[in-house]
Amino acid sequence: MTPDLDRLFQALGDPTRRAIVDRLAEGPASVSRLAGPLGVTVTAIAQHLQVLEQCGVVRTEKVGRVRTASLVPNGLTPVERWARDRRSMLEKRLDRLADILGEGD
């Protein structure tokens, strides 16, 4: 795996960060709005957002005193590509297995 993909998987390995990504899939949200349902402090959310931002999944913007987070379009593309490639390999192996098992008929 590439270092960027490793960092992305590590970031998404945290349940709070996955919950943030899930919430942001609905649309942008302020840091305080993200913190409420998760039961963590605004400071903790800001730290999680920083990790997600470094991986290219989330973007934050500060307007006045409010910091708002949103998902980066295609931020999860490396994970999708990695999963698609693995699935493709598995399907090819299963097709070969089916061919081998079918030869015995």
Coordinates of C-alpha atoms in Angstrom, one line a residue:
M1 CA 0.0 0.0 0.0
T2 CA 1.1 3.5 -0.6
P3 CA 1.8 5.8 2.4
D4 CA -1.2 8.0 1.6
L5 CA -3.5 5.0 1.5
D6 CA -2.0 3.7 4.8
R7 CA -2.7 7.1 6.4
L8 CA -6.2 7.1 5.0
F9 CA -7.0 3.7 6.4
Q10 CA -5.5 4.6 9.7
A11 CA -7.6 7.8 9.8
L12 CA -10.8 5.8 9.0
G13 CA -9.9 3.1 11.5
D14 CA -11.2 5.4 14.3
P15 CA -14.9 5.1 14.9
T16 CA -15.3 8.8 15.8
R17 CA -13.7 9.8 12.4
R18 CA -15.9 7.4 10.5
A19 CA -18.9 8.9 12.3
I20 CA -17.7 12.4 11.3
V21 CA -17.4 11.3 7.6
D22 CA -20.9 9.7 7.8
R23 CA -22.4 12.9 9.2
L24 CA -20.6 15.1 6.6
A25 CA -21.9 12.9 3.8
E26 CA -25.2 14.6 4.6
G27 CA -23.7 18.0 4.1
P28 CA -21.3 20.5 5.8
A29 CA -21.5 21.0 9.5
S30 CA -19.9 23.2 12.1
V31 CA -17.4 21.7 14.6
S32 CA -19.8 22.2 17.5
R33 CA -22.7 20.6 15.5
L34 CA -20.4 17.6 14.9
A35 CA -19.4 17.4 18.6
G36 CA -22.9 17.3 20.0
P37 CA -24.2 13.9 19.0
L38 CA -20.8 12.2 19.3
G39 CA -20.5 13.3 23.0
V40 CA -17.0 14.6 22.6
T41 CA -15.5 18.0 23.0
V42 CA -15.1 20.6 20.3
T43 CA -11.4 20.3 20.8
A44 CA -11.5 16.6 20.2
I45 CA -13.6 17.0 17.0
A46 CA -11.1 19.7 15.8
Q47 CA -8.2 17.2 16.3
H48 CA -10.1 14.4 14.4
L49 CA -10.9 16.9 11.6
Q50 CA -7.2 17.8 11.4
V51 CA -6.3 14.1 10.8
L52 CA -9.1 13.8 8.1
E53 CA -8.0 17.0 6.5
Q54 CA -4.4 15.8 6.3
C55 CA -5.6 12.7 4.5
G56 CA -7.6 14.8 2.0
V57 CA -11.0 13.5 3.1
V58 CA -12.3 16.7 4.8
R59 CA -11.9 20.4 4.2
T60 CA -12.6 23.0 6.9
E61 CA -13.2 26.7 6.6
K62 CA -13.4 29.3 9.2
V63 CA -15.9 32.2 8.7
G64 CA -15.8 34.5 11.7
R65 CA -15.8 32.4 14.8
V66 CA -17.4 29.3 13.2
R67 CA -15.4 26.5 11.6
T68 CA -17.3 24.4 9.2
A69 CA -16.3 21.0 7.8
S70 CA -17.3 19.4 4.6
L71 CA -16.2 16.3 2.6
V72 CA -13.7 16.7 -0.2
P73 CA -15.2 15.4 -3.5
N74 CA -13.3 12.2 -4.4
G75 CA -11.5 12.2 -1.0
L76 CA -12.3 8.5 -0.6
T77 CA -11.4 7.6 -4.1
P78 CA -8.1 5.9 -3.1
V79 CA -10.0 3.6 -0.8
E80 CA -12.6 2.8 -3.4
R81 CA -9.9 2.1 -6.0
W82 CA -8.1 -0.2 -3.6
A83 CA -11.3 -2.1 -2.7
R84 CA -12.3 -2.4 -6.4
D85 CA -8.9 -3.8 -7.4
R86 CA -9.0 -6.4 -4.6
R87 CA -12.6 -7.3 -5.6
S88 CA -11.5 -7.7 -9.3
M89 CA -8.7 -10.0 -8.3
L90 CA -10.9 -12.1 -6.2
E91 CA -13.6 -12.4 -8.9
K92 CA -10.9 -13.5 -11.4
R93 CA -9.7 -16.2 -9.0
L94 CA -13.3 -17.4 -8.4
D95 CA -13.9 -17.5 -12.2
R96 CA -10.7 -19.6 -12.7
L97 CA -11.9 -21.9 -9.8
A98 CA -15.3 -22.3 -11.5
D99 CA -13.6 -23.1 -14.8
I100 CA -11.4 -25.7 -13.1
L101 CA -14.4 -27.3 -11.2
G102 CA -16.5 -27.2 -14.4
E103 CA -13.8 -29.2 -16.3
G104 CA -14.6 -32.2 -14.2
D105 CA -18.2 -32.5 -15.4

